[in-house]
């Protein structure tokens, strides 16, 4: 009887302990990180899922994956492509496919079942993926285009080239079971079937060096087809293919030719037979449509009087159109695009509109962003509205555009008249907060405009709020800065005539960003871009794809290649990127060592500690040598850090001998480094800048006994000379916050993060920034190189937010083991942060009040956490009101310094510390 009472009461207990009962579940199923992807080309795609269960401490003991060639077979539990059988393993992310060889255009259906320490799950809901065209020979038809400019185009430095329209009609012969489009539309495409746009992507495909690789997108278009006559249409924009500056600095700016298209529409009939509609010279083409010019720097012009109503539906009269021409292939390999396309991710309402003395109006979006404006207007046929974009205003209220250099950033819309017209551009984007409006018929109102925020369609996975408003606003600015600069590649800025994927800006940034966004596929794609940009001799450029040809052979910018691969491994558990890129990394390391070693050090540097706060507030770069750090020191310290990474990569790939060689090289270079730069008597490196001392400290170069002395030099410099302010540039700032926090001055890190006077991130906020500036002195420096929307100065700030303030850090790759160890800095009383890892949601919410600490955490299924609680002894800690020692599943690991370290499994916990 007693037992029954207990069983009856059990749900109440669980409820009382905040453990809402949910049955064991497998959820969030993914393949190659994506949900039901179309047209993948990984030969061994990786499967991931998450576990949620009723009780704490849930972990997987086995799994079984079934992959079938039809839904029916999957439903009958027949894994004709792959039946993994019951695999006794705890791996729940990145499980590689090991079934029959996947063929081009295979349709695959899959599900998974798991066994855990708390029972077994049902089969998951069925999932789907399709394979793309794996080999070049799979593509039928030919590349088409119109390989010339037309009378209304101009091919000067500021190129103006109209968009090209292509169309084709076809009649399916039988009943259609399935229809797929495989498209490579360069530079950018929009795809239509029977008058409807296919997909919600914009500015697709992702940019690449088209002579090395081109991305194709795959769509299931079955639902858009009908019996009888159908029409397919594509518009091509210029993108980076017919690039923004033509006939100008060809040694630097790479351009590829006129836009071109390769498209395969594969109809699978109910009887199993197929028919292919492919690009050839039976397609019709025109460049005389409404998009008169489209240039990423200069803007888009759309003349609605030139619209072609019904051009992508059957029956349109295309007699006046031209015959599509056969054109040369771009040269690059055809690759499935595994990273997300861009999308309109958010629509924002403007906050004010003001008239200008010079005529026209200025619209304020209230936020610096990247994307465009959608216009709603009524007027006469032929009315021309001009929209010009800028990040800031001059004192007189007009746009400030000097920092945009020669980018014209102007969209023009010509009305067709006769009702309300809604328009937004197709092939350009702008970085802006303010919009100058001229030529608007009547008085424009706020309701006439919407801001469209455009970036890669990736989820936000991190949140952070705290009791400190400055920290919160900086976080928000960082969030907007990062999303502004994801454009199928990470670019430096979205507004001026640059927008290049500079490597150095992201070496540590990518890691910080990964706490906010699931950037795993974007950065995996970028590694491919970098690999494709590598020269045969091993040299890696500073910009990749190398749209700007900068092969300057330095360490700090190209070294990002290794650092990003390491980030993907640590943050997302991705070993594949390391495996794939190891040979190219190895080659680059050897190349740099062979070309630039002198006296045991790497001598080549190009950018120094880029963008330190200069001696005068008008300068872009410091001229005072005391503020700059020796280039050999920067190059060699970074190279030593990269040798350590290579050693770890080699170990991971089971290459013990190569690992040993890297280790030996690191040991030798450290020795040479200390001989050249270290003054043991003072505990200082080189000219004693913060960066000069910080890099050796963080790269493990400083002899152990002298570490505290070197750290003291750093602190002295910051506190005494800089009055507790930043003095580092892009390189030093990558280690600054962690350096201070890890070596015993978390308070000083907190001061730097919350300063509101110059130089600091808070100073940007104080001066109205809604994103992060390129320069610490972005409000006073020369506009020549002064963007208001860069992310490189974030350094390791976001890493510090998560690892040191929220206390969420990957202790094992992909957050399989989590280290939860907030610094709880003095002055900060509350933090509420979350991070959605590959295993599920991690939460850390803490509050200090009257000497007490309460801290709630959530740990996802199939992971564990080591929780570092500030307490003198375990007796001071309670979990959900109970003595922690009495709570099942919570293990005491050790006492370390002022922390009690507990080991916990999945679930939610509420700790309280009462000293
Ligand atoms: C870019 C930076 C880049 C730097 C390197 C600048 O113009 O905006 O982000 O890293 O050049 O030279």
PDB file of N, CA and C in Angstrom, residues 240 244 297 489-493 497-502 505 543 545-548:
ATOM      1  N   UNK A 240      28.509  39.599 -57.136  1.00  0.00           N
ATOM      2  CA  UNK A 240      29.975  39.738 -57.226  1.00  0.00           C
ATOM      3  C   UNK A 240      30.507  39.173 -58.538  1.00  0.00           C
ATOM      4  N   UNK A 244      31.233  45.070 -58.669  1.00  0.00           N
ATOM      5  CA  UNK A 244      30.737  46.443 -58.506  1.00  0.00           C
ATOM      6  C   UNK A 244      31.591  47.496 -59.204  1.00  0.00           C
ATOM      7  N   UNK A 297      27.298  48.310 -54.480  1.00  0.00           N
ATOM      8  CA  UNK A 297      27.751  49.562 -53.851  1.00  0.00           C
ATOM      9  C   UNK A 297      26.831  50.741 -54.190  1.00  0.00           C
ATOM     10  N   UNK A 489      28.962  35.120 -46.511  1.00  0.00           N
ATOM     11  CA  UNK A 489      30.364  35.122 -46.092  1.00  0.00           C
ATOM     12  C   UNK A 489      30.407  36.227 -45.041  1.00  0.00           C
ATOM     13  N   UNK A 490      31.370  36.193 -44.133  1.00  0.00           N
ATOM     14  CA  UNK A 490      31.414  37.289 -43.167  1.00  0.00           C
ATOM     15  C   UNK A 490      32.137  38.480 -43.793  1.00  0.00           C
ATOM     16  N   UNK A 491      31.450  39.593 -43.986  1.00  0.00           N
ATOM     17  CA  UNK A 491      32.107  40.765 -44.566  1.00  0.00           C
ATOM     18  C   UNK A 491      32.505  41.742 -43.472  1.00  0.00           C
ATOM     19  N   UNK A 492      33.381  42.668 -43.836  1.00  0.00           N
ATOM     20  CA  UNK A 492      33.879  43.615 -42.821  1.00  0.00           C
ATOM     21  C   UNK A 492      32.842  44.677 -42.489  1.00  0.00           C
ATOM     22  N   UNK A 493      32.099  45.103 -43.511  1.00  0.00           N
ATOM     23  CA  UNK A 493      31.150  46.196 -43.314  1.00  0.00           C
ATOM     24  C   UNK A 493      30.103  46.115 -44.422  1.00  0.00           C
ATOM     25  N   UNK A 497      32.315  51.258 -50.051  1.00  0.00           N
ATOM     26  CA  UNK A 497      32.702  50.531 -51.260  1.00  0.00           C
ATOM     27  C   UNK A 497      33.734  49.445 -50.930  1.00  0.00           C
ATOM     28  N   UNK A 498      33.410  48.601 -49.981  1.00  0.00           N
ATOM     29  CA  UNK A 498      34.341  47.561 -49.561  1.00  0.00           C
ATOM     30  C   UNK A 498      33.592  46.249 -49.382  1.00  0.00           C
ATOM     31  N   UNK A 499      33.019  45.990 -48.225  1.00  0.00           N
ATOM     32  CA  UNK A 499      32.167  44.801 -47.992  1.00  0.00           C
ATOM     33  C   UNK A 499      32.910  43.515 -48.343  1.00  0.00           C
ATOM     34  N   UNK A 500      34.135  43.456 -47.872  1.00  0.00           N
ATOM     35  CA  UNK A 500      34.981  42.311 -48.219  1.00  0.00           C
ATOM     36  C   UNK A 500      35.118  41.348 -47.046  1.00  0.00           C
ATOM     37  N   UNK A 501      35.257  40.076 -47.362  1.00  0.00           N
ATOM     38  CA  UNK A 501      35.440  39.066 -46.302  1.00  0.00           C
ATOM     39  C   UNK A 501      36.889  39.004 -45.807  1.00  0.00           C
ATOM     40  N   UNK A 502      37.249  40.012 -45.026  1.00  0.00           N
ATOM     41  CA  UNK A 502      38.609  40.088 -44.471  1.00  0.00           C
ATOM     42  C   UNK A 502      38.796  39.025 -43.399  1.00  0.00           C
ATOM     43  N   UNK A 505      39.419  40.054 -39.345  1.00  0.00           N
ATOM     44  CA  UNK A 505      38.313  40.584 -38.544  1.00  0.00           C
ATOM     45  C   UNK A 505      37.610  39.495 -37.748  1.00  0.00           C
ATOM     46  N   UNK A 543      41.860  38.329 -47.810  1.00  0.00           N
ATOM     47  CA  UNK A 543      40.431  38.421 -48.125  1.00  0.00           C
ATOM     48  C   UNK A 543      40.055  37.150 -48.873  1.00  0.00           C
ATOM     49  N   UNK A 545      36.381  34.792 -50.155  1.00  0.00           N
ATOM     50  CA  UNK A 545      36.880  34.674 -51.512  1.00  0.00           C
ATOM     51  C   UNK A 545      37.718  35.903 -51.885  1.00  0.00           C
ATOM     52  N   UNK A 546      38.760  35.700 -52.668  1.00  0.00           N
ATOM     53  CA  UNK A 546      39.713  36.778 -52.932  1.00  0.00           C
ATOM     54  C   UNK A 546      39.181  37.728 -54.006  1.00  0.00           C
ATOM     55  N   UNK A 547      38.041  38.353 -53.700  1.00  0.00           N
ATOM     56  CA  UNK A 547      37.478  39.351 -54.616  1.00  0.00           C
ATOM     57  C   UNK A 547      38.418  40.545 -54.722  1.00  0.00           C
ATOM     58  N   UNK A 548      39.114  40.826 -53.627  1.00  0.00           N
ATOM     59  CA  UNK A 548      40.236  41.752 -53.651  1.00  0.00           C
ATOM     60  C   UNK A 548      41.474  40.882 -53.486  1.00  0.00           C
TER      61      UNK A 548
END
